[in-house]
PDB file of C-alpha atoms and ligand atoms in Angstrom:
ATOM      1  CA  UNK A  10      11.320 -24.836   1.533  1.00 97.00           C
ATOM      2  CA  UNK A  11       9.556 -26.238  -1.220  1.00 97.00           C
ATOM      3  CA  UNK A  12       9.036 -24.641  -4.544  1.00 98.00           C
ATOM      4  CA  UNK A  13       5.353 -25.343  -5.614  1.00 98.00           C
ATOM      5  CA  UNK A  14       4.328 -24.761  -8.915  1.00 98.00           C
ATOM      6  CA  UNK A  15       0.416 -26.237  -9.757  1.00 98.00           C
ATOM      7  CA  UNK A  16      -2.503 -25.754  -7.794  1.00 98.00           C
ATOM      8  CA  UNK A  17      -2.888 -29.858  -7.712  1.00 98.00           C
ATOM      9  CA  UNK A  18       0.977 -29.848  -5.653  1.00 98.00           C
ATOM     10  CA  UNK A  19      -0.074 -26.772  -3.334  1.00 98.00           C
ATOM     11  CA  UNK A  20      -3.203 -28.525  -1.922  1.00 98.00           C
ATOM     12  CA  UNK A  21      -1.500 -31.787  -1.527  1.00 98.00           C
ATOM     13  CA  UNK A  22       1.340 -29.730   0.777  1.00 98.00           C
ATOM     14  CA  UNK A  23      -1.270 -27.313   2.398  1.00 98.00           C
ATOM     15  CA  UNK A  24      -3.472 -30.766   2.870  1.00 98.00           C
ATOM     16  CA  UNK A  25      -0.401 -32.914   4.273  1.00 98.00           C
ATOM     17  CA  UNK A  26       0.468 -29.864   6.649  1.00 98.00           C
ATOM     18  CA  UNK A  27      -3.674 -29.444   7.619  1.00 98.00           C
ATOM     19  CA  UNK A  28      -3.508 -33.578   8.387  1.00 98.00           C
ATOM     20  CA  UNK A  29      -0.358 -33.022  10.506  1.00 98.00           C
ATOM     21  CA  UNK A  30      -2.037 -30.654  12.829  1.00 98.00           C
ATOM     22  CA  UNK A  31      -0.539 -27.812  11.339  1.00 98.00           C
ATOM     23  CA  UNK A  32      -2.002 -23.929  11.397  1.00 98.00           C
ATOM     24  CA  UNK A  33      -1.546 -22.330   8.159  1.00 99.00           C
ATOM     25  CA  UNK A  34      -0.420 -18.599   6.837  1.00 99.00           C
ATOM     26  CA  UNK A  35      -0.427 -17.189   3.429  1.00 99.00           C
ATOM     27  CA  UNK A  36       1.014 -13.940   2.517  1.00 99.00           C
ATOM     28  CA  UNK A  37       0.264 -13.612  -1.224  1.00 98.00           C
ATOM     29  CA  UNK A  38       2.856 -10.851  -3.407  1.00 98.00           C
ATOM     30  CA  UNK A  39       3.528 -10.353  -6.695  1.00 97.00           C
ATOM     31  CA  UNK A  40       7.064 -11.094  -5.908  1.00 97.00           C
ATOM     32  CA  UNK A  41       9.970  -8.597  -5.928  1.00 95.00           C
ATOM     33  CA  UNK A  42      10.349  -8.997  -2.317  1.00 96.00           C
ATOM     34  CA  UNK A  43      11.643  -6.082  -0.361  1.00 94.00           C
ATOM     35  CA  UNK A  44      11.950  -5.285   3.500  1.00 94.00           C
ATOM     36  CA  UNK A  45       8.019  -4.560   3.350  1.00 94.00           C
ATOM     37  CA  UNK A  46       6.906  -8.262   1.952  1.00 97.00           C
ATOM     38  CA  UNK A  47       9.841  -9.784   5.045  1.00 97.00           C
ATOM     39  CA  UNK A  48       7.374  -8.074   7.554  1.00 98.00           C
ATOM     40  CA  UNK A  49       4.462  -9.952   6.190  1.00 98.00           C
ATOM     41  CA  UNK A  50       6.630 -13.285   6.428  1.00 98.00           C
ATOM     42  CA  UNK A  51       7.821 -12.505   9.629  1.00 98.00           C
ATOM     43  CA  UNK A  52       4.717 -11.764  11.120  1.00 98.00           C
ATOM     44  CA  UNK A  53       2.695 -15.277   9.147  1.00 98.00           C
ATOM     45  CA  UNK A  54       5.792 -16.999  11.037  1.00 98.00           C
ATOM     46  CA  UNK A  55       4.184 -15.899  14.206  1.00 98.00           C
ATOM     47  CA  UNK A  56       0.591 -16.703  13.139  1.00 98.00           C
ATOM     48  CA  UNK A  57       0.949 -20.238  11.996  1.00 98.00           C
ATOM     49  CA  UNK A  58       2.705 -23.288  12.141  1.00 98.00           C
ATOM     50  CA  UNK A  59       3.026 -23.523   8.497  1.00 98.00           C
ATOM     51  CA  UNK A  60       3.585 -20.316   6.038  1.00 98.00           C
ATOM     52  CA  UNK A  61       2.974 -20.630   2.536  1.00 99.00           C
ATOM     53  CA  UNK A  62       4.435 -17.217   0.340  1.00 99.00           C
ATOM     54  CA  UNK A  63       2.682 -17.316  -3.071  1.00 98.00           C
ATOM     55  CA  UNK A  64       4.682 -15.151  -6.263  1.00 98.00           C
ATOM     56  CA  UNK A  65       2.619 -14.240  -9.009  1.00 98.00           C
ATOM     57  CA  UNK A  66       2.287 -11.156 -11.004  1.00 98.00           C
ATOM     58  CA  UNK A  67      -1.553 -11.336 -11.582  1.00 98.00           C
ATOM     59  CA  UNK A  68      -2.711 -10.119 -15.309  1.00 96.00           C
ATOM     60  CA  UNK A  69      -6.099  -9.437 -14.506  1.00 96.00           C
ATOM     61  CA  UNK A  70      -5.160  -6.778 -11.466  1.00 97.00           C
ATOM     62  CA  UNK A  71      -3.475  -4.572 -14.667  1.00 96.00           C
ATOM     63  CA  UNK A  72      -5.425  -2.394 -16.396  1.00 93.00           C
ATOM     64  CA  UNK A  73      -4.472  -1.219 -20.378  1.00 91.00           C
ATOM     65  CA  UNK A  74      -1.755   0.631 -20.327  1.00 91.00           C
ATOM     66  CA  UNK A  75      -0.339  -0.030 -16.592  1.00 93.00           C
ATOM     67  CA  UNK A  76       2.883  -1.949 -16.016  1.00 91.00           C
ATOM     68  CA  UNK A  77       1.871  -5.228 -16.381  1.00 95.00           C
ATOM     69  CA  UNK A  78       5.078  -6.204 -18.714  1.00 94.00           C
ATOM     70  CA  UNK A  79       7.428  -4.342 -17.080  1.00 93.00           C
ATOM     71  CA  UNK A  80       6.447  -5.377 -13.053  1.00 93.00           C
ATOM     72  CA  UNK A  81       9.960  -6.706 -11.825  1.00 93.00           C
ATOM     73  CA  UNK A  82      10.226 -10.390 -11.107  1.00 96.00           C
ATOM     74  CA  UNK A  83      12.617 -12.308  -9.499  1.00 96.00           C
ATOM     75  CA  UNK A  84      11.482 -15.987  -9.435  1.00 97.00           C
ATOM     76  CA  UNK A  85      14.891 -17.187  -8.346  1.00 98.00           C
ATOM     77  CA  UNK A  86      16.211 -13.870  -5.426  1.00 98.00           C
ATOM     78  CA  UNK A  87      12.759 -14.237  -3.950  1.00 98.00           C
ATOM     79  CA  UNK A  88      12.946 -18.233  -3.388  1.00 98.00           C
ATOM     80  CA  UNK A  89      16.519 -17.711  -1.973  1.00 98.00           C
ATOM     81  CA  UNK A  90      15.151 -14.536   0.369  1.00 98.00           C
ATOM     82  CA  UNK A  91      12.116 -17.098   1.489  1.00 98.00           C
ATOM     83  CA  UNK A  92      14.406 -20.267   1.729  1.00 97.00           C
ATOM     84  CA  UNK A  93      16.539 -18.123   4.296  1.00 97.00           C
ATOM     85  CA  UNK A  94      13.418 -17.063   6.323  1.00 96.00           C
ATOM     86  CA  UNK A  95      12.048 -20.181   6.877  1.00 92.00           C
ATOM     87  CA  UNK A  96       9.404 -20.722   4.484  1.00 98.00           C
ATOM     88  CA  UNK A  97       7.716 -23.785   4.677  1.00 98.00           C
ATOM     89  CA  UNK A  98       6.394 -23.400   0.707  1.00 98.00           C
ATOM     90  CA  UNK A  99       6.606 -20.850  -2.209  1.00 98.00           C
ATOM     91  CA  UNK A 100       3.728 -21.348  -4.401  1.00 98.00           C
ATOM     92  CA  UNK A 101       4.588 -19.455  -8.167  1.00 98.00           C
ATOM     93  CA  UNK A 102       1.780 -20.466 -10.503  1.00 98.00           C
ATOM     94  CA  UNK A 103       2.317 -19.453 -13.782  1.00 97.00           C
ATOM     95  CA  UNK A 104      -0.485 -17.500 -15.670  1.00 96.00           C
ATOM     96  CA  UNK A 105      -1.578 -20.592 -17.490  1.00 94.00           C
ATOM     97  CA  UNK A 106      -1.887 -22.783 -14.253  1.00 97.00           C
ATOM     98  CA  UNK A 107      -4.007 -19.668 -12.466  1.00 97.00           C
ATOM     99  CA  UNK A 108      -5.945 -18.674 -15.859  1.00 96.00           C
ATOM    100  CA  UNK A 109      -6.218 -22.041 -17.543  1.00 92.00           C
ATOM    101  CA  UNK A 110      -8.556 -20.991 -20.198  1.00 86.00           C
ATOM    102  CA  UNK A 111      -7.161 -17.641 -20.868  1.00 81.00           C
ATOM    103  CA  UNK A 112      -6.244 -18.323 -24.193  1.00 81.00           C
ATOM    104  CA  UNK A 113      -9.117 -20.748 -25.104  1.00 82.00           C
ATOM    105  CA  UNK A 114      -9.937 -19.552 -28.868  1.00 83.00           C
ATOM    106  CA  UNK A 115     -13.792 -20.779 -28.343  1.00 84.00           C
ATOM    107  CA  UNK A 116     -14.514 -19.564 -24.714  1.00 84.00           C
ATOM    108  CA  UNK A 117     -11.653 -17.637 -23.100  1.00 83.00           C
ATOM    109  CA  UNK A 118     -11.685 -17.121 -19.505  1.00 81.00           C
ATOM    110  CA  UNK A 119     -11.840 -16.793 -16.773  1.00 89.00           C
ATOM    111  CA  UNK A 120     -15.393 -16.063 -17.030  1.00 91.00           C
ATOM    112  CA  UNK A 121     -16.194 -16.638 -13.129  1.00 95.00           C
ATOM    113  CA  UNK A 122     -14.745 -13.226 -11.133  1.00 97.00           C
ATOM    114  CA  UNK A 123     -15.274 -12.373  -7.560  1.00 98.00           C
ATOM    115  CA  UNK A 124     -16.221  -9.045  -6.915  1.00 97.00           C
ATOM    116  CA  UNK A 125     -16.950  -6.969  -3.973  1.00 98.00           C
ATOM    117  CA  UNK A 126     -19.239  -4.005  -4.705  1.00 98.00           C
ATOM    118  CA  UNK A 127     -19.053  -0.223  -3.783  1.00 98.00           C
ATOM    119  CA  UNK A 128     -15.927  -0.425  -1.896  1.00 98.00           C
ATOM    120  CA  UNK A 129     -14.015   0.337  -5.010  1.00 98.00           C
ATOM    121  CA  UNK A 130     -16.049   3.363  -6.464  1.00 98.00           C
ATOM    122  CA  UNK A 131     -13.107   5.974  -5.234  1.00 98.00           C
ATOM    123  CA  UNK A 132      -8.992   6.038  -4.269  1.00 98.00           C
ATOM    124  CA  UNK A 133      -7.325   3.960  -6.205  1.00 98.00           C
ATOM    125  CA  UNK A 134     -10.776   1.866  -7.462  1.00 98.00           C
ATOM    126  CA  UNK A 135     -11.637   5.339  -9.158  1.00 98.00           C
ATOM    127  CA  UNK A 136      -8.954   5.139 -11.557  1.00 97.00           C
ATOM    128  CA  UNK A 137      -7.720   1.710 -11.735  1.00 96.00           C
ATOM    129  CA  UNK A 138     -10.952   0.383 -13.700  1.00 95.00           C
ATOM    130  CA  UNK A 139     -11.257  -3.557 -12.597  1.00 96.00           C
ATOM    131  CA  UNK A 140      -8.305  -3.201 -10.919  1.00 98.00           C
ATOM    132  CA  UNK A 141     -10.082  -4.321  -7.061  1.00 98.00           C
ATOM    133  CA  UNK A 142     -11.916  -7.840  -9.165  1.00 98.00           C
ATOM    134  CA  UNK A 143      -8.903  -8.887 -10.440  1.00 98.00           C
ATOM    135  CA  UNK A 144      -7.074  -8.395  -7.147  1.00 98.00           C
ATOM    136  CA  UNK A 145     -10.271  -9.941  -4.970  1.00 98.00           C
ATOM    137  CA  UNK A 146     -10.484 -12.963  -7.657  1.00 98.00           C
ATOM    138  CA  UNK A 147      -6.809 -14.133  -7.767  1.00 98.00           C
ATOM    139  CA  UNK A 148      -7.055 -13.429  -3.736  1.00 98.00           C
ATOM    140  CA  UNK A 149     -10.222 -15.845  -3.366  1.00 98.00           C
ATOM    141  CA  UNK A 150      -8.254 -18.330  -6.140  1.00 98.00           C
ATOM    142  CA  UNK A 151      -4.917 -18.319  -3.815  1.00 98.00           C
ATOM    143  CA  UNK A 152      -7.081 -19.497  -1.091  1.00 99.00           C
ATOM    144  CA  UNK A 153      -8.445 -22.138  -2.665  1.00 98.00           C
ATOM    145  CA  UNK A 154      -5.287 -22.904  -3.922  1.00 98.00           C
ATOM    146  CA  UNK A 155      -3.096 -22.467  -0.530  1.00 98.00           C
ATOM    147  CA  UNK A 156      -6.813 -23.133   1.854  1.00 98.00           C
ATOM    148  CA  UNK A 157      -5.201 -20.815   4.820  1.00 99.00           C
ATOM    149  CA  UNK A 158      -6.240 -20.270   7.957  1.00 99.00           C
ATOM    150  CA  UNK A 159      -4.951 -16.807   7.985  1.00 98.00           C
ATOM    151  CA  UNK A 160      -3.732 -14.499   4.936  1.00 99.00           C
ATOM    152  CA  UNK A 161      -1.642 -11.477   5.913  1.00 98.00           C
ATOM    153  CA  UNK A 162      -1.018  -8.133   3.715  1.00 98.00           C
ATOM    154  CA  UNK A 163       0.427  -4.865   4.037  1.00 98.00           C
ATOM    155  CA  UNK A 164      -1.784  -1.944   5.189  1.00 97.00           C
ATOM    156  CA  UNK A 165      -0.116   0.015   3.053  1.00 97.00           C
ATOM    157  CA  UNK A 166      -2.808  -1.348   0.507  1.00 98.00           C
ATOM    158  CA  UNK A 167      -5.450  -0.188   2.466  1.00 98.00           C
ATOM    159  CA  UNK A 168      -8.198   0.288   0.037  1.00 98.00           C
ATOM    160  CA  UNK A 169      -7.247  -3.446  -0.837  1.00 98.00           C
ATOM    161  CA  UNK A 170      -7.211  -4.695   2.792  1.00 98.00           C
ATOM    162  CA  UNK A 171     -10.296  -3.159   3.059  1.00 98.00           C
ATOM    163  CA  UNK A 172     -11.868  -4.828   0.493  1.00 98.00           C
ATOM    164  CA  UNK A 173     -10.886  -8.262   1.544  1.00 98.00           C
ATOM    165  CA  UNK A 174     -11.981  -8.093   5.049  1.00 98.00           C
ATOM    166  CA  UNK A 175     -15.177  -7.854   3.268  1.00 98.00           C
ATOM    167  CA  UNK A 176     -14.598  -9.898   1.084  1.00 98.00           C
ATOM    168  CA  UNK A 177     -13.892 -13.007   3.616  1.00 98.00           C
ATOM    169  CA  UNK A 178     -16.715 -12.097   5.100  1.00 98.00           C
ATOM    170  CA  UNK A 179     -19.182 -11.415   2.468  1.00 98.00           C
ATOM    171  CA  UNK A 180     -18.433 -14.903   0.735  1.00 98.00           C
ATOM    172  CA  UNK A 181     -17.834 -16.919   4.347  1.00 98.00           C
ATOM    173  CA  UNK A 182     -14.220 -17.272   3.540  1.00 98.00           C
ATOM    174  CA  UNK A 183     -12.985 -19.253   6.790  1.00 98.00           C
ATOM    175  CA  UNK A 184     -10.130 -17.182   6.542  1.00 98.00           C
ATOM    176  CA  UNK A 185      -8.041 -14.609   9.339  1.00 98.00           C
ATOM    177  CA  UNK A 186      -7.293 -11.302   7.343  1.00 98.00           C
ATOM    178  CA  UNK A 187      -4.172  -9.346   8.957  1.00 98.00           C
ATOM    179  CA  UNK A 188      -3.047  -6.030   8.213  1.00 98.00           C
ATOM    180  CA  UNK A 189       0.474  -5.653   8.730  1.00 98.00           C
ATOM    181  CA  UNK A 190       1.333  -1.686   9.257  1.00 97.00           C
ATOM    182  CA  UNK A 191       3.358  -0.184   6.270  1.00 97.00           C
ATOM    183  CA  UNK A 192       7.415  -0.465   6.248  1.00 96.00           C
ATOM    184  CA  UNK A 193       9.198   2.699   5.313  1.00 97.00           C
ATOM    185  CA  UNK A 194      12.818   4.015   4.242  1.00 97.00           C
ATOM    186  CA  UNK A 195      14.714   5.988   6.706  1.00 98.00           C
ATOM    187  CA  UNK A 196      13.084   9.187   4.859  1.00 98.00           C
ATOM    188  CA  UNK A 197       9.556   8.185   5.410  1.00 98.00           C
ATOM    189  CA  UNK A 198       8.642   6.463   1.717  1.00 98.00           C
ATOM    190  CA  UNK A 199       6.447   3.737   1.882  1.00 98.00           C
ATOM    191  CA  UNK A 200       8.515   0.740   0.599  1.00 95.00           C
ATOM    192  CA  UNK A 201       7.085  -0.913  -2.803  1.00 95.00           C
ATOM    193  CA  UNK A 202       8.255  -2.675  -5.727  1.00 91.00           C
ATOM    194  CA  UNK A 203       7.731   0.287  -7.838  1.00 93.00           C
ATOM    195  CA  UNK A 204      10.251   2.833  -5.894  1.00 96.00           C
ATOM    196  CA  UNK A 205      13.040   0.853  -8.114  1.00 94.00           C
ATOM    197  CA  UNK A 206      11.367   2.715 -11.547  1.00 94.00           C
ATOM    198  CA  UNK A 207      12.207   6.144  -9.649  1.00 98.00           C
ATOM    199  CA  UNK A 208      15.350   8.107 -11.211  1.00 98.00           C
ATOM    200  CA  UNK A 209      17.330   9.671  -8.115  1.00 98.00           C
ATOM    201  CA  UNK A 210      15.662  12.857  -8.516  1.00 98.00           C
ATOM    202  CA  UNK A 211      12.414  11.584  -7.910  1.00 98.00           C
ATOM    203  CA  UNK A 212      13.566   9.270  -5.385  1.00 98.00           C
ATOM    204  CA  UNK A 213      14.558  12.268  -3.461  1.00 98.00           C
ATOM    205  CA  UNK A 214      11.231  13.624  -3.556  1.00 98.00           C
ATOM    206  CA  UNK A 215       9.057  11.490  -3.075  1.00 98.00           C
ATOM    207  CA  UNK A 216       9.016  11.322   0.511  1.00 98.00           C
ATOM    208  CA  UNK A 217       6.643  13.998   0.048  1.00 98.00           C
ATOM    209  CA  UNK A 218       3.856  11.108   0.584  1.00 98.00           C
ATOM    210  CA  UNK A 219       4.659  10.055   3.411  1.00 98.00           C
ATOM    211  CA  UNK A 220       4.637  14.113   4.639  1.00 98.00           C
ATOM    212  CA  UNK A 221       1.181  13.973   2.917  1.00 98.00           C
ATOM    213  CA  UNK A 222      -0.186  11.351   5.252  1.00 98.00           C
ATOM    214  CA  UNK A 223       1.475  13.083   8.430  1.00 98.00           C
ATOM    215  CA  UNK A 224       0.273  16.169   7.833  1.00 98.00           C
ATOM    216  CA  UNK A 225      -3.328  14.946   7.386  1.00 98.00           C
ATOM    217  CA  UNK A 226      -2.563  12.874  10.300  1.00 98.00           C
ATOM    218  CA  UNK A 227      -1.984  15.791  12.372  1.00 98.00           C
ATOM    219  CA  UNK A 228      -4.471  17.776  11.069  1.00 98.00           C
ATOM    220  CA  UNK A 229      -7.227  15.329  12.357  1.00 98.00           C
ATOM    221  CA  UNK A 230      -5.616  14.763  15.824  1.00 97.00           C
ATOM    222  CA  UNK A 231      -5.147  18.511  16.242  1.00 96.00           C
ATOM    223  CA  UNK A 232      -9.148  18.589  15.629  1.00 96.00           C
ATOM    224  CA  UNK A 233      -9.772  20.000  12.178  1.00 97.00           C
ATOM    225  CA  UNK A 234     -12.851  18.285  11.481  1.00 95.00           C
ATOM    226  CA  UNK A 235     -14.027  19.693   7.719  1.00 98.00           C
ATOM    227  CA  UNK A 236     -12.759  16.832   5.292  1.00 98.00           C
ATOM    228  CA  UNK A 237     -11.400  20.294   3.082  1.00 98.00           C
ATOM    229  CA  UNK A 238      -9.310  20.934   5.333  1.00 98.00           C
ATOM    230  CA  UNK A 239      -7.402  17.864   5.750  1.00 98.00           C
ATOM    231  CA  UNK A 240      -7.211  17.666   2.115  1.00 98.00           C
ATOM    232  CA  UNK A 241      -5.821  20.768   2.252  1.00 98.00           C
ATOM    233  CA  UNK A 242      -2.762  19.806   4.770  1.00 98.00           C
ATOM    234  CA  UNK A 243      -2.184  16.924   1.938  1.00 98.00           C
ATOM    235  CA  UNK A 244      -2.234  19.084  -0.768  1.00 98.00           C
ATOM    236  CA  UNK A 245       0.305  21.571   0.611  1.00 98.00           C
ATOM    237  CA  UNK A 246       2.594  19.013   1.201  1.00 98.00           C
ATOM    238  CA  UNK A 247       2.734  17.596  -1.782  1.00 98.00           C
ATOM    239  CA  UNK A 248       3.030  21.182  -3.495  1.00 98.00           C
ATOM    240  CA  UNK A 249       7.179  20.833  -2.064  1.00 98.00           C
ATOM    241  CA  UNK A 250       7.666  18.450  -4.756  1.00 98.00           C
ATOM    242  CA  UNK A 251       8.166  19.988  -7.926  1.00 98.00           C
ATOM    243  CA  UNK A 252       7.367  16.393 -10.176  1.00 98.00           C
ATOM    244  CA  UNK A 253       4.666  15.036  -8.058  1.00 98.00           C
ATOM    245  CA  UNK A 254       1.356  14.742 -10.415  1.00 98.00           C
ATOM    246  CA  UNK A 255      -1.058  14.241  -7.901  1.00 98.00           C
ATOM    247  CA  UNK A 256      -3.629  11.546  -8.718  1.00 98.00           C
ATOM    248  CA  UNK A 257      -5.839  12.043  -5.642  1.00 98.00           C
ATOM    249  CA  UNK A 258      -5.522  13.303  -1.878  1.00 98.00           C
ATOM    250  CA  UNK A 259      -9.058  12.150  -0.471  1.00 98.00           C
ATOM    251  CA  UNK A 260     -10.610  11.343   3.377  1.00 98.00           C
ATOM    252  CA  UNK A 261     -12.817   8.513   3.257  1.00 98.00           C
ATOM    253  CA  UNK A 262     -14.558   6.444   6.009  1.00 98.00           C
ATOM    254  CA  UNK A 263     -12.266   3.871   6.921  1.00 98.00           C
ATOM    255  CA  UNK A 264     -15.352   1.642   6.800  1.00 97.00           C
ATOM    256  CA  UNK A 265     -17.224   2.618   3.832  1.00 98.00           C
ATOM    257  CA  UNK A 266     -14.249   3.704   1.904  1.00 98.00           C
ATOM    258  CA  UNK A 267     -16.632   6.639   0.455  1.00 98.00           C
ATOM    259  CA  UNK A 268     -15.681  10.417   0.849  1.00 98.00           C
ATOM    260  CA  UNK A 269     -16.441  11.898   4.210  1.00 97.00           C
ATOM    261  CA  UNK A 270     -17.051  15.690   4.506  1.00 97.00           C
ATOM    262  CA  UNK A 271     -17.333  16.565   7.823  1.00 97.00           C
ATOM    263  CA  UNK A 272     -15.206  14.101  10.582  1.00 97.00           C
ATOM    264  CA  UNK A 273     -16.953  13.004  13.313  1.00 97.00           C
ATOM    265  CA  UNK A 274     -15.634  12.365  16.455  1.00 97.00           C
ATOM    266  CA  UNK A 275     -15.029   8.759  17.093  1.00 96.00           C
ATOM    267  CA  UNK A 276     -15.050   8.307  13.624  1.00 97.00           C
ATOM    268  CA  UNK A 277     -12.443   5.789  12.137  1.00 98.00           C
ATOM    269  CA  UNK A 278     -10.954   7.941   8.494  1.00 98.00           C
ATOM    270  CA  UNK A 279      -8.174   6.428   5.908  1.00 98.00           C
ATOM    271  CA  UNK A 280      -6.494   9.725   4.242  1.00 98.00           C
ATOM    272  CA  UNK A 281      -4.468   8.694   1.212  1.00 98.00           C
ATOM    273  CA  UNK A 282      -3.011   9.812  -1.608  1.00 98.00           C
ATOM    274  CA  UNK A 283      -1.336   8.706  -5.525  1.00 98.00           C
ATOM    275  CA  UNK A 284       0.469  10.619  -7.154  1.00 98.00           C
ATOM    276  CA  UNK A 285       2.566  10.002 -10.232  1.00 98.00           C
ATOM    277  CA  UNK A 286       6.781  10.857 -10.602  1.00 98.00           C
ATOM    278  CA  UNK A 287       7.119  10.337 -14.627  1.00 97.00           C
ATOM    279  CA  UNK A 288       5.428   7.150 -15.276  1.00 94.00           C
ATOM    280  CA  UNK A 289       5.573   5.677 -11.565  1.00 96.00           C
ATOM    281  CA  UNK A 290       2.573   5.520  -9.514  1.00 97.00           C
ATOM    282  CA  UNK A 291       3.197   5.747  -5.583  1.00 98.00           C
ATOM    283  CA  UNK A 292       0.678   5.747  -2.957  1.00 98.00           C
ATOM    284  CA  UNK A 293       0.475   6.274   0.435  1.00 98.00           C
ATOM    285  CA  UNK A 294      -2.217   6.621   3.436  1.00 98.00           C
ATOM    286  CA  UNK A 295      -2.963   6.840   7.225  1.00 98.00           C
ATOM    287  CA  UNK A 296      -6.036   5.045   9.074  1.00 98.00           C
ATOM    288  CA  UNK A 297      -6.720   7.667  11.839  1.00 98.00           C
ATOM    289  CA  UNK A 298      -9.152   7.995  14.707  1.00 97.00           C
ATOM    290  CA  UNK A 299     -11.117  11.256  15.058  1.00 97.00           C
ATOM    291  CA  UNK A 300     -10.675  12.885  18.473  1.00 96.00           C
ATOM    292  CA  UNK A 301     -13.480  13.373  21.267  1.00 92.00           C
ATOM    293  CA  UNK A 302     -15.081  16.887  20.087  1.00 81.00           C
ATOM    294  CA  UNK A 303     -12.958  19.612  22.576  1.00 70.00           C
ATOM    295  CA  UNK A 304     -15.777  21.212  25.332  1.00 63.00           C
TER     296      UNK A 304
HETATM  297  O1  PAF B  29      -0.918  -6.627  -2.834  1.00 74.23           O
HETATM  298  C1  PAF B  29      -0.477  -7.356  -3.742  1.00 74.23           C
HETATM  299  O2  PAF B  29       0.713  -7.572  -3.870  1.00 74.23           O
HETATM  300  C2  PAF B  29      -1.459  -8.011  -4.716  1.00 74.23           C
HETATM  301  O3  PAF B  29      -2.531  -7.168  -4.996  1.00 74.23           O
HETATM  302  C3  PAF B  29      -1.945  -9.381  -4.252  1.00 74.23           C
HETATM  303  C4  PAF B  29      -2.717  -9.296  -2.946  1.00 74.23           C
HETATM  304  C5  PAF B  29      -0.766 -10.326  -4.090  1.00 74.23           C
HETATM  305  C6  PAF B  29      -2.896  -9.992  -5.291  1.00 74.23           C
HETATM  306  O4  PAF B  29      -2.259 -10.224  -6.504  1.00 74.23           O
END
């Protein structure tokens, strides 16, 4: 596995790979790699001939205030992890090479973002201000940067994977988007780099997610079709856990991504939920399928 560092040494590998005949995957991360990023891999192995994993912990995806500073990295445990999977390349930019004129005293950039409208305006877009254009402008820069054929991500993001199926379309990227479902502990918690900030008391409860999402799950299959009342299963779950701050609990069109009120039958719906432990944000969410209406 090669260790790319410059946009100018990525496209001469993705370009040598292209003129080879080769297929090519990206799975981009902000590094920290854990059992949920070795899915992504695993499944790019099976989509393409060659897999590029890029590692950068993106400033502009970071609002004031979040934990841009603190975000673990592991440059050199993730290029061992990749090297051992298989990894054709791991491309870790550093800010300057993604942001060149970042610190440019007379013009500082970048002053060219990528933005995809509306689909941000609740969940996570309705408190992580700019959050969704930094994400959808280092996405579109990767690609440029890596020129995939497909680009795989976790589900678990699903606001985000939302947003950049539209996003590929909207802008004619000639680029596959796969959603890879979300990989969970043995107790149900979604696995993320932030579960290591958790002290073990909040580690214990916050599973309470993950009972979230099921109960809203089963709430919809077993035909409650007022948006309240899903909510409601959410909310009640998440009342177990004494620490939880709850951020949101919302049902949105899986589509749109705005708020739904009553389901309809047929109807594709993402319930999700954030809620904070201490400083630690941790989401969660289900895409579910509204059942026929009952005669
Ligand atoms: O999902 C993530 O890890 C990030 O938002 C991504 C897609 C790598 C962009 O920085």
């Amino acid at each position: 596995m090669e260790l790319l560092r410059t946009v100018d040494a990525m496209q001469a590998q993705a370009d040598t790979a292209r003129a080879a005949g080769q297929t090519l995957a990206l799975v981009p991360t902000l590094g920290a790699l854990h059992e949920g990023h070795l899915a992504l891999v695993r499944r790019a192995l099976t989509e393409a001939d060659h897999v590029t994993v890029s590692v950068f912990v993106n400033p502009t995806q970071f609002g004031p205030g979040e934990d841009y500073g603190d975000y673990p990295r592991d440059l050199e445990g993730d290029r061992e992890t990749l090297a051992a999977l298989d990894v054709d390349a791991m491309f870790a930019p550093s800010v300057e090479e993604m942001y060149p004129y970042a610190d440019d005293e007379a013009l500082s950039g970048p002053l060219a973002w990528v933005n995809v409208e509306r689909l941000d305006e609740h969940l996570c877009g309705a408190y992580r201000e700019g959050h969704f254009r930094g994400v959808t402008t280092v996405v579109s820069k990767l690609f440029h940067a890596c020129k995939p054929d497909v680009a795989v991500f976790g589900r678990k993001d699903a606001q985000q994977y939302v947003i950049l199926q539209r996003l590929v379309e909207d802008l004619l990227f000639d680029v596959d988007i796969v959603g890879v479902p979300t990989v969970r502990e043995s107790d149900g918690l979604a696995q993320s780099s932030r579960n290591e900030y958790l002290d073990p008391d909040e580690r214990e409860q916050a599973p309470v997610l993950y009972e979230a999402v099921t109960a809203a799950e089963e709430a919809i299959e077993g035909g409650e079709q007022a948006a309240e009342g899903v909510v409601g299963a959410m909310e009640n779950a998440l009342a177990a856990a004494p620490d939880a701050d709850v951020q949101y609990a919302e049902v949105v069109d899986a589509h749109t991504l705005q708020p739904v009120d009553r389901l309809v039958p047929g109807q594709e719906v993402l319930a999700a939920v954030a809620v904070f432990f201490g400083e630690t944000r941790l989401i969660d969410n289900t895409f579910a399928q509204v059942p026929p209406a009952q005669a």
